[in-house]
Structures are given as C-alpha cells and as structure tokens.
Amino acid sequence: MYARTLIRASSRLVSYRCVTPLTSYRGFASQSDKKIDTSGTLSSINSKIGGILGLAGAPTFGKGENVIDLIKKDHKTVESLYKQYNGTKDKSKRQEYAWQLTKELVQHSEVEQIIVYPLLKMRNTPNGQHLHDRSLTEHQQVRDLLYDLDQTSIDDPSHPAKLKAVVEATLEHVKEEESEVLPLLAKEYTLDELQHLGAAFENHKLTAPTRPHPGAPMQGPLAAAAGMAAKPLDLARDAIRNITEKK
C-alpha cells in the first residue's frame, strides 16, 4: 500500500499536468480551441535541434527502416489493438489492449513530435509550418484524451466511450498525416535521410514515456529530458498497476 501511494504521489511530479488544460471535454470529445504556434524563434530552434538529430540517426547514427513505413505500421498497430478490444468481452483482455494501445500511442506521438515533425518546416516547404503546427495541436488533443482515459478504471462505465474518443481523434489525425504529412516528407527528403530518421525513431522510443503527460514540453531538449525522466517512473507505475489493478 505504501509503495502504491508513493508511486502515485511521485507521478504527479512528472505528469506535467497543465493548471488550465488545453482541452475541455464534451461527451469525451476533444474540443481544444487553442492552436499551437511554433513560428517563434525559440520554438523554431527547439524544433530544428530535433530534426537535425533525427536526420543524423541519433543516437546510433546508423540507418534503419524508412520512417514513413514505421509510422504507418504504428498506425495499423493502434487500429488492430482497438479491434481486439472491441472483439472480446473478457475484461482482463480488454484492459490489456487498452493499456497497450495507450503505451503505443504515447511513445509513437512523443518521438514523432521531437524528431519527425520538425522536418516539415526545416526546408521552408510550402504549407510545412501549417502542417507542423496542426499536427502538434492534434497530438495535444489526443494527449489530453489519453490522460483522462489513463485515469479511468476498466470497471468505469465511461471507459469504452473514452477509449473510443481517443481512437476517433487518432484516426482523424492519421488520415491527415498519411495523405498530407508523409507524402511531403517523401518528396522533400531522400531515402537515405528517411532511413536515418527511421533508426532514430526506433531508438528514441526506448527512452519515451509509457504514460500520457499532457503538460510536458512537446519538442526540443526539454521534451527529450522530460520523457527520459518520466520513463522509469512510468515503468514503476505500470508494474504496480499490473499487480494491484489487473483483472
């Protein structure tokens, strides 16, 4: 009991929950009116740092799979987990699918924000700034929804609706990303660059958090540091949850 209380208290220190959330909930749908604007100098520097490291393949500086293919695979994984959640009445399995879906979305999104989205505006491509900021805005909406879901027990009658809201917001974002963002990356960057980015994408997931932290920085060194700081605590919370809450 003491360990569980300690973990919950400590988690608040790294949850980075905003005092005034960006999102208000209306029927569990994300309705944020606040659009993210990264046109400022500091935001641009933060973004560029991530883009440069991504293109270099940091931290291994090697090549991997094309990042576009990796991103699409992650999208399919989330869809598959949601189908499995809806395909069973077993509460234990539904819980596992929801937890895994949350982890997949969090890690995918946090890494995408830090090293992939910066590429949209690094070469001053038409519409790049707009796509970059819109993508971050949509990620923040999903972050808020995921946080609410993560605080909701599988026994809560609202759990299915909250998970549905997460998935619907995600799939809308995926539709735009695969039709606009990824084609732009394929056009502006070479296969060699995208393969270096793929290696960075996979390696950065190893240090990404497993739980949603909606008030955390989204880009730059602070975002990377916040993720690395949250990761061990998230893993500890996951382990305790598997013991105390697993059905």
CSV table of C-alpha atoms in Angstrom, one decimal:
chain,number,residue,atom,x,y,z
A,1,MET,CA,0.0,0.0,0.0
A,2,TYR,CA,2.8,2.4,0.9
A,3,ALA,CA,4.6,1.7,-2.4
A,4,ARG,CA,1.4,2.3,-4.4
A,5,THR,CA,0.8,5.6,-2.6
A,6,LEU,CA,4.4,6.7,-3.1
A,7,ILE,CA,4.2,6.0,-6.8
A,8,ARG,CA,1.0,7.9,-7.2
A,9,ALA,CA,2.4,10.9,-5.3
A,10,SER,CA,5.7,10.8,-7.3
A,11,SER,CA,3.8,10.5,-10.6
A,12,ARG,CA,2.2,13.9,-10.0
A,13,LEU,CA,5.7,15.5,-10.1
A,14,VAL,CA,6.3,14.3,-13.7
A,15,SER,CA,2.8,14.4,-15.1
A,16,TYR,CA,3.3,18.0,-16.1
A,17,ARG,CA,-0.5,18.4,-16.0
A,18,CYS,CA,-1.4,21.9,-17.0
A,19,VAL,CA,-3.2,24.1,-14.5
A,20,THR,CA,-5.6,25.1,-17.2
A,21,PRO,CA,-6.0,22.2,-19.6
A,22,LEU,CA,-5.8,22.9,-23.3
A,23,THR,CA,-8.8,20.6,-23.8
A,24,SER,CA,-12.3,20.7,-22.4
A,25,TYR,CA,-14.4,17.5,-22.6
A,26,ARG,CA,-17.8,17.5,-24.2
A,27,GLY,CA,-19.0,13.9,-24.3
A,28,PHE,CA,-15.4,12.8,-24.1
A,29,ALA,CA,-14.5,14.5,-27.4
A,30,SER,CA,-11.5,16.8,-27.6
A,31,GLN,CA,-12.6,20.3,-28.3
A,32,SER,CA,-9.5,22.4,-27.9
A,33,ASP,CA,-9.8,25.9,-29.2
A,34,LYS,CA,-6.1,26.5,-28.6
A,35,LYS,CA,-3.9,26.1,-31.7
A,36,ILE,CA,-0.2,25.5,-31.2
A,37,ASP,CA,2.0,28.2,-32.9
A,38,THR,CA,5.7,27.4,-33.2
A,39,SER,CA,6.7,30.3,-35.5
A,40,GLY,CA,8.6,32.0,-32.7
A,41,THR,CA,12.4,31.9,-32.6
A,42,LEU,CA,12.8,29.7,-29.5
A,43,SER,CA,10.2,27.2,-30.8
A,44,SER,CA,12.0,27.1,-34.2
A,45,ILE,CA,15.3,26.4,-32.5
A,46,ASN,CA,13.8,23.6,-30.4
A,47,SER,CA,12.2,22.1,-33.4
A,48,LYS,CA,15.4,22.3,-35.5
A,49,ILE,CA,17.5,20.5,-32.9
A,50,GLY,CA,15.2,17.5,-33.0
A,51,GLY,CA,15.1,17.5,-36.8
A,52,ILE,CA,18.9,17.6,-37.1
A,53,LEU,CA,19.4,14.8,-34.6
A,54,GLY,CA,16.7,12.7,-36.4
A,55,LEU,CA,18.3,13.1,-39.8
A,56,ALA,CA,21.6,12.1,-38.3
A,57,GLY,CA,20.1,8.9,-37.0
A,58,ALA,CA,21.0,9.8,-33.4
A,59,PRO,CA,21.8,8.2,-31.0
A,60,THR,CA,23.3,5.4,-33.1
A,61,PHE,CA,23.8,7.5,-36.2
A,62,GLY,CA,23.0,4.5,-38.3
A,63,LYS,CA,20.3,3.6,-40.8
A,64,GLY,CA,17.1,1.6,-40.2
A,65,GLU,CA,13.8,1.2,-41.9
A,66,ASN,CA,12.2,4.1,-43.8
A,67,VAL,CA,10.5,6.2,-41.1
A,68,ILE,CA,7.4,6.5,-43.2
A,69,ASP,CA,6.9,2.8,-43.2
A,70,LEU,CA,7.5,2.6,-39.4
A,71,ILE,CA,4.9,5.4,-38.8
A,72,LYS,CA,2.3,3.6,-40.9
A,73,LYS,CA,3.0,0.3,-39.1
A,74,ASP,CA,2.4,2.0,-35.8
A,75,HIS,CA,-0.9,3.4,-37.1
A,76,LYS,CA,-2.0,-0.1,-38.0
A,77,THR,CA,-1.0,-1.5,-34.6
A,78,VAL,CA,-3.3,1.0,-32.8
A,79,GLU,CA,-6.2,0.1,-35.1
A,80,SER,CA,-5.5,-3.6,-34.5
A,81,LEU,CA,-5.5,-3.2,-30.7
A,82,TYR,CA,-8.8,-1.3,-30.8
A,83,LYS,CA,-10.4,-4.0,-32.9
A,84,GLN,CA,-9.1,-6.6,-30.4
A,85,TYR,CA,-10.5,-4.6,-27.5
A,86,ASN,CA,-13.9,-4.5,-29.2
A,87,GLY,CA,-13.7,-8.1,-30.2
A,88,THR,CA,-13.8,-9.6,-26.7
A,89,LYS,CA,-15.9,-9.3,-23.6
A,90,ASP,CA,-13.1,-10.6,-21.4
A,91,LYS,CA,-12.5,-7.7,-19.1
A,92,SER,CA,-8.9,-8.7,-18.4
A,93,LYS,CA,-8.1,-8.8,-22.2
A,94,ARG,CA,-9.9,-5.5,-22.8
A,95,GLN,CA,-7.8,-4.0,-20.0
A,96,GLU,CA,-4.5,-5.3,-21.6
A,97,TYR,CA,-5.5,-4.0,-25.0
A,98,ALA,CA,-6.4,-0.5,-23.6
A,99,TRP,CA,-3.1,-0.3,-21.7
A,100,GLN,CA,-1.0,-1.4,-24.7
A,101,LEU,CA,-2.9,1.0,-27.0
A,102,THR,CA,-2.1,3.8,-24.6
A,103,LYS,CA,1.6,2.9,-24.5
A,104,GLU,CA,1.8,2.6,-28.3
A,105,LEU,CA,0.2,6.0,-28.9
A,106,VAL,CA,2.2,7.8,-26.2
A,107,GLN,CA,5.6,6.5,-27.4
A,108,HIS,CA,4.8,7.0,-31.1
A,109,SER,CA,3.5,10.5,-30.6
A,110,GLU,CA,6.2,11.8,-28.3
A,111,VAL,CA,9.0,10.6,-30.6
A,112,GLU,CA,7.2,11.9,-33.7
A,113,GLN,CA,6.9,15.3,-32.1
A,114,ILE,CA,10.6,15.6,-31.3
A,115,ILE,CA,12.3,14.2,-34.4
A,116,VAL,CA,9.8,13.8,-37.2
A,117,TYR,CA,7.5,16.9,-37.3
A,118,PRO,CA,10.5,19.3,-37.3
A,119,LEU,CA,11.3,18.2,-40.8
A,120,LEU,CA,8.1,19.7,-42.1
A,121,LYS,CA,9.4,23.2,-41.7
A,122,MET,CA,13.2,22.7,-41.9
A,123,ARG,CA,13.4,23.3,-45.6
A,124,ASN,CA,10.8,26.0,-45.8
A,125,THR,CA,8.4,23.8,-47.8
A,126,PRO,CA,5.1,25.3,-48.8
A,127,ASN,CA,2.5,24.6,-46.1
A,128,GLY,CA,5.2,23.0,-43.9
A,129,GLN,CA,4.7,25.3,-41.0
A,130,HIS,CA,0.9,24.8,-41.1
A,131,LEU,CA,1.2,21.0,-41.2
A,132,HIS,CA,3.7,21.1,-38.4
A,133,ASP,CA,1.6,23.2,-36.0
A,134,ARG,CA,-1.6,21.4,-36.9
A,135,SER,CA,0.0,18.1,-36.2
A,136,LEU,CA,1.2,19.2,-32.8
A,137,THR,CA,-2.2,20.7,-32.0
A,138,GLU,CA,-3.9,17.4,-32.8
A,139,HIS,CA,-1.3,15.5,-30.7
A,140,GLN,CA,-2.1,17.7,-27.8
A,141,GLN,CA,-5.8,16.9,-28.1
A,142,VAL,CA,-5.0,13.2,-28.1
A,143,ARG,CA,-2.6,13.7,-25.1
A,144,ASP,CA,-5.5,15.2,-23.1
A,145,LEU,CA,-7.9,12.4,-24.0
A,146,LEU,CA,-5.3,9.8,-23.2
A,147,TYR,CA,-4.7,11.3,-19.8
A,148,ASP,CA,-8.4,11.2,-19.0
A,149,LEU,CA,-8.6,7.6,-20.2
A,150,ASP,CA,-5.5,6.6,-18.2
A,151,GLN,CA,-7.2,7.9,-15.0
A,152,THR,CA,-10.3,5.8,-15.7
A,153,SER,CA,-10.7,2.2,-14.4
A,154,ILE,CA,-11.7,-0.5,-16.8
A,155,ASP,CA,-14.7,-1.0,-14.4
A,156,ASP,CA,-15.9,2.5,-15.0
A,157,PRO,CA,-18.9,2.6,-17.4
A,158,SER,CA,-17.3,5.5,-19.2
A,159,HIS,CA,-14.2,3.6,-20.2
A,160,PRO,CA,-15.3,2.4,-23.6
A,161,ALA,CA,-16.6,5.8,-24.6
A,162,LYS,CA,-13.3,7.5,-23.5
A,163,LEU,CA,-11.2,4.9,-25.4
A,164,LYS,CA,-13.5,5.4,-28.5
A,165,ALA,CA,-12.9,9.2,-28.3
A,166,VAL,CA,-9.1,8.6,-28.2
A,167,VAL,CA,-9.2,6.3,-31.2
A,168,GLU,CA,-11.6,8.5,-33.3
A,169,ALA,CA,-9.3,11.5,-32.7
A,170,THR,CA,-6.3,9.5,-33.6
A,171,LEU,CA,-7.8,8.0,-36.8
A,172,GLU,CA,-8.8,11.5,-37.9
A,173,HIS,CA,-5.2,12.6,-37.3
A,174,VAL,CA,-3.8,9.5,-39.1
A,175,LYS,CA,-6.0,10.2,-42.2
A,176,GLU,CA,-4.5,13.7,-42.5
A,177,GLU,CA,-1.0,12.6,-41.7
A,178,GLU,CA,-0.9,9.8,-44.3
A,179,SER,CA,-2.5,12.0,-47.0
A,180,GLU,CA,-0.5,15.2,-46.4
A,181,VAL,CA,2.4,14.9,-43.9
A,182,LEU,CA,4.0,11.7,-45.0
A,183,PRO,CA,3.9,12.5,-48.8
A,184,LEU,CA,5.6,15.8,-48.1
A,185,LEU,CA,8.4,14.0,-46.2
A,186,ALA,CA,8.7,11.5,-49.0
A,187,LYS,CA,9.0,14.4,-51.5
A,188,GLU,CA,11.4,16.6,-49.6
A,189,TYR,CA,13.8,14.0,-48.1
A,190,THR,CA,15.9,11.3,-49.6
A,191,LEU,CA,15.6,7.6,-48.8
A,192,ASP,CA,18.9,7.7,-47.0
A,193,GLU,CA,17.7,10.6,-44.8
A,194,LEU,CA,14.4,8.8,-44.1
A,195,GLN,CA,16.3,5.6,-43.2
A,196,HIS,CA,18.5,7.5,-40.7
A,197,LEU,CA,15.3,9.0,-39.3
A,198,GLY,CA,13.8,5.6,-39.0
A,199,ALA,CA,16.8,4.4,-36.9
A,200,ALA,CA,16.4,7.5,-34.6
A,201,PHE,CA,12.6,6.9,-34.4
A,202,GLU,CA,13.0,3.4,-33.1
A,203,ASN,CA,15.8,4.2,-30.7
A,204,HIS,CA,14.1,7.2,-29.2
A,205,LYS,CA,11.1,5.0,-28.4
A,206,LEU,CA,13.4,3.2,-25.9
A,207,THR,CA,13.5,6.3,-23.7
A,208,ALA,CA,10.0,7.6,-24.4
A,209,PRO,CA,7.4,7.6,-21.5
A,210,THR,CA,4.7,4.9,-21.4
A,211,ARG,CA,2.0,7.1,-19.9
A,212,PRO,CA,0.5,10.3,-21.1
A,213,HIS,CA,1.9,13.6,-19.7
A,214,PRO,CA,-0.2,16.2,-21.4
A,215,GLY,CA,1.6,19.3,-19.9
A,216,ALA,CA,5.1,18.1,-20.8
A,217,PRO,CA,7.1,20.0,-23.5
A,218,MET,CA,6.5,18.7,-27.0
A,219,GLN,CA,9.8,19.4,-28.7
A,220,GLY,CA,13.5,20.2,-28.1
A,221,PRO,CA,15.9,19.1,-25.4
A,222,LEU,CA,13.4,19.8,-22.6
A,223,ALA,CA,10.9,17.4,-24.2
A,224,ALA,CA,13.6,14.7,-24.5
A,225,ALA,CA,14.7,15.2,-21.0
A,226,ALA,CA,11.2,15.2,-19.6
A,227,GLY,CA,10.5,11.9,-21.4
A,228,MET,CA,13.6,10.3,-20.1
A,229,ALA,CA,12.8,11.4,-16.5
A,230,ALA,CA,9.2,10.1,-16.7
A,231,LYS,CA,10.1,6.8,-18.3
A,232,PRO,CA,11.4,4.9,-15.2
A,233,LEU,CA,8.6,6.2,-13.0
A,234,ASP,CA,6.0,5.2,-15.7
A,235,LEU,CA,7.5,1.7,-15.7
A,236,ALA,CA,7.3,1.5,-12.0
A,237,ARG,CA,3.6,2.6,-12.1
A,238,ASP,CA,3.0,0.1,-14.8
A,239,ALA,CA,4.5,-2.7,-12.7
A,240,ILE,CA,2.4,-1.8,-9.6
A,241,ARG,CA,-0.7,-1.4,-11.7
A,242,ASN,CA,-0.2,-4.9,-13.1
A,243,ILE,CA,-0.2,-6.2,-9.5
A,244,THR,CA,-2.9,-4.1,-8.0
A,245,GLU,CA,-5.4,-3.4,-10.8
A,246,LYS,CA,-5.0,-6.3,-13.3
A,247,LYS,CA,-8.2,-8.3,-13.6
